[in-house]
Coordinates of N, CA and C in Angstrom, one line a residue:
M166 N -18.6 9.2 12.1 CA -17.8 10.3 11.5 C -17.2 9.4 10.8
S167 N -17.3 9.6 8.8 CA -16.7 9.2 8.2 C -15.4 9.2 8.2
E168 N -14.9 8.5 7.5 CA -12.9 8.5 7.6 C -12.1 9.8 7.0
L169 N -13.3 10.1 5.7 CA -13.0 11.4 5.6 C -13.2 12.7 6.2
E170 N -14.1 12.8 6.7 CA -14.8 13.7 7.8 C -13.5 13.7 9.0
R171 N -12.7 12.7 9.6 CA -11.8 12.6 10.7 C -10.1 13.4 9.6
I172 N -10.5 12.7 8.4 CA -9.1 13.0 7.7 C -9.0 14.7 7.6
T173 N -10.6 15.3 7.2 CA -10.6 16.7 6.8 C -10.2 17.5 8.1
A174 N -10.8 17.1 9.2 CA -10.7 17.5 10.4 C -9.4 17.5 10.8
R175 N -8.5 16.9 10.9 CA -7.4 16.4 11.3 C -6.6 17.4 10.5
R176 N -6.5 17.7 9.1 CA -6.3 18.4 8.9 C -6.0 19.8 8.4
S177 N -7.6 20.1 9.1 CA -7.7 21.5 9.5 C -7.3 21.9 10.7
E178 N -6.8 20.9 11.8 CA -6.2 21.4 12.9 C -4.9 21.4 12.6
L179 N -4.1 20.5 11.9 CA -3.3 20.4 11.5 C -3.1 22.2 11.0
D180 N -3.5 22.7 10.1 CA -3.2 23.9 9.6 C -3.6 25.2 10.5
A181 N -4.3 24.8 11.4 CA -4.3 26.1 12.4 C -3.1 26.2 13.1
L182 N -2.5 24.5 13.4 CA -1.1 24.7 14.6 C -0.3 25.1 13.3
A183 N -0.2 25.3 12.3 CA 1.2 25.4 11.4 C 1.1 27.2 11.1
E184 N 0.1 27.4 11.3 CA -0.6 28.7 11.2 C 0.0 29.8 12.2
E185 N 0.0 29.3 13.3 CA 0.3 29.0 15.0 C 2.2 29.2 15.4
L186 N 2.4 27.9 14.6 CA 4.1 28.1 14.9 C 4.5 28.8 14.2
A187 N 3.9 29.4 12.8 CA 4.7 30.3 12.2 C 4.4 31.7 12.7
K188 N 3.3 32.0 13.3 CA 3.5 33.6 13.7 C 4.7 33.2 14.8
R189 N 4.8 32.4 16.0 CA 5.7 32.1 17.0 C 6.9 32.2 16.3
L190 N 7.1 31.7 15.5 CA 8.7 31.7 15.1 C 8.9 33.4 14.2
G191 N 8.0 33.9 13.9 CA 8.4 35.2 13.0 C 8.5 36.4 14.9
E192 N 8.1 35.7 15.6 CA 7.9 36.5 17.1 C 9.1 36.3 17.1
V193 N 10.2 35.1 17.5 CA 11.2 34.3 18.0 C 12.2 35.0 17.1
E194 N 12.3 34.8 15.7 CA 13.3 35.9 14.8 C 13.8 37.0 15.1
A195 N 12.3 38.2 15.6 CA 12.2 39.0 15.5 C 13.0 39.1 16.6
E196 N 12.9 38.7 17.9 CA 13.5 38.6 18.9 C 15.1 38.7 19.1
R197 N 15.0 37.4 18.4 CA 16.6 36.7 17.9 C 17.2 38.1 17.5
E198 N 16.3 39.2 16.5 CA 17.5 40.1 15.7 C 17.6 41.3 16.7
E199 N 16.7 41.5 17.6 CA 17.2 42.2 18.9 C 17.9 41.6 19.2
L200 N 18.1 41.0 19.7 CA 19.5 40.4 20.8 C 20.6 40.6 20.4
V201 N 20.9 40.1 18.8 CA 22.0 40.4 18.5 C 22.4 41.8 18.1
V202 N 21.4 42.9 18.3 CA 21.7 44.4 17.9 C 22.1 44.1 19.4
A203 N 21.5 44.3 20.5 CA 22.2 44.6 21.9 C 23.3 43.5 22.2
E204 N 23.6 42.3 21.9 CA 25.2 42.0 21.8 C 26.0 42.6 20.9
R205 N 25.6 43.4 20.1 CA 26.8 44.3 19.6 C 26.8 45.8 20.5
V206 N 26.0 46.2 20.7 CA 25.5 47.5 22.0 C 26.8 46.9 22.6
Q207 N 26.9 45.7 23.5 CA 27.7 45.4 24.8 C 29.0 44.7 24.0
H208 N 29.1 44.8 23.4 CA 30.7 44.4 22.8 C 31.1 46.2 22.7
R209 N 30.6 46.6 22.2 CA 31.4 48.4 21.5 C 30.8 48.6 23.3
L210 N 30.8 48.9 24.2 CA 30.5 49.5 24.9 C 32.2 48.9 25.6
A211 N 32.0 47.6 25.6 CA 32.8 46.7 26.3 C 34.3 47.1 25.7
E212 N 34.5 47.4 24.2 CA 35.6 48.0 23.7 C 36.0 49.5 23.9
Q213 N 35.0 50.5 24.4 CA 35.1 51.5 25.0 C 35.9 51.3 26.0
D214 N 35.4 50.4 26.9 CA 35.8 50.3 28.5 C 37.1 49.8 28.9
R215 N 37.5 49.5 27.8 CA 39.1 49.2 27.6 C 39.7 49.9 27.0
G216 N 39.7 51.4 27.0 CA 39.9 52.2 26.5 C 39.9 52.5 24.9
G217 N 39.1 52.1 23.8 CA 39.3 52.4 22.6 C 38.0 53.6 22.1
G218 N 37.5 53.6 23.4 CA 36.8 54.7 23.3 C 37.0 55.8 23.4
R219 N 36.8 57.0 24.1 CA 36.7 58.6 24.6 C 37.4 58.0 26.1
R220 N 37.5 59.0 26.3 CA 38.2 59.4 28.1 C 37.4 59.4 28.6
R221 N 37.4 58.7 30.0 CA 36.2 59.0 30.9 C 35.8 60.5 31.1
G222 N 34.7 60.6 32.0 CA 34.9 62.3 32.5 C 34.7 63.6 31.4
S223 N 34.0 62.6 30.2 CA 33.9 64.1 29.4 C 32.5 64.4 28.8
G224 N 31.8 64.0 30.0 CA 30.8 64.3 30.3 C 29.5 63.8 29.0
E225 N 29.8 62.9 28.4 CA 29.4 61.9 27.3 C 29.5 60.7 28.2
S226 N 27.8 60.2 28.0 CA 27.8 58.7 28.3 C 28.2 57.8 27.6
A227 N 28.9 56.1 27.6 CA 29.0 55.6 26.4 C 28.0 55.4 26.0
G228 N 27.2 54.5 26.8 CA 25.7 54.0 25.8 C 24.9 55.4 25.4
G229 N 24.8 56.8 25.4 CA 24.3 57.1 23.8 C 25.3 56.9 23.0
R230 N 26.6 56.9 23.4 CA 27.4 56.8 21.5 C 27.3 55.0 21.0
A231 N 27.4 54.2 21.6 CA 26.9 53.1 21.4 C 25.8 52.6 20.2
C232 N 24.6 53.4 20.5 CA 23.9 53.5 19.9 C 23.5 54.5 18.7
G233 N 24.5 55.4 18.8 CA 24.7 56.1 16.8 C 23.8 57.4 17.5
A234 N 23.9 57.8 18.5 CA 23.8 59.2 19.0 C 24.5 60.2 18.9
A235 N 24.5 61.2 18.0 CA 25.4 62.3 17.4 C 25.7 63.3 18.5
D236 N 26.6 64.2 18.7 CA 26.6 65.0 19.2 C 26.0 65.9 18.7
P237 N 25.7 66.8 19.6 CA 24.1 67.9 19.2 C 24.6 68.9 18.7
A238 N 25.9 69.8 19.2 CA 27.0 70.4 18.6 C 28.4 70.8 18.5
P239 N 28.8 71.1 17.6 CA 30.1 71.0 18.2 C 30.8 72.2 19.2
R240 N 31.3 71.8 20.2 CA 32.0 72.3 21.1 C 33.2 73.5 20.9
R241 N 32.4 74.8 21.4 CA 33.8 75.4 20.7 C 34.9 75.4 22.3
R242 N 35.9 75.6 22.3 CA 37.0 75.8 23.2 C 37.0 77.5 23.8
P243 N 37.2 77.9 24.6 CA 36.9 78.8 25.3 C 38.6 79.8 25.0
G244 N 38.8 80.7 24.5 CA 39.8 81.9 24.6 C 40.1 81.9 23.0

């Protein structure tokens, strides 16, 4: 194998490696973004547990509110 062929082969190997690493980096960045969102949700839940949120026993789970779920319909008081 000539020197030029070895250089070309090695360059091809490195191109394939760079492509694989770019793909993995994209996956890592996507997972990190998901973890940032999960961390924010955990912080909100902790704030609600410390009394910053709704009263306990209101019939609504804290997780549903932290994820941005809206009340399905306004509640009416009897009377």
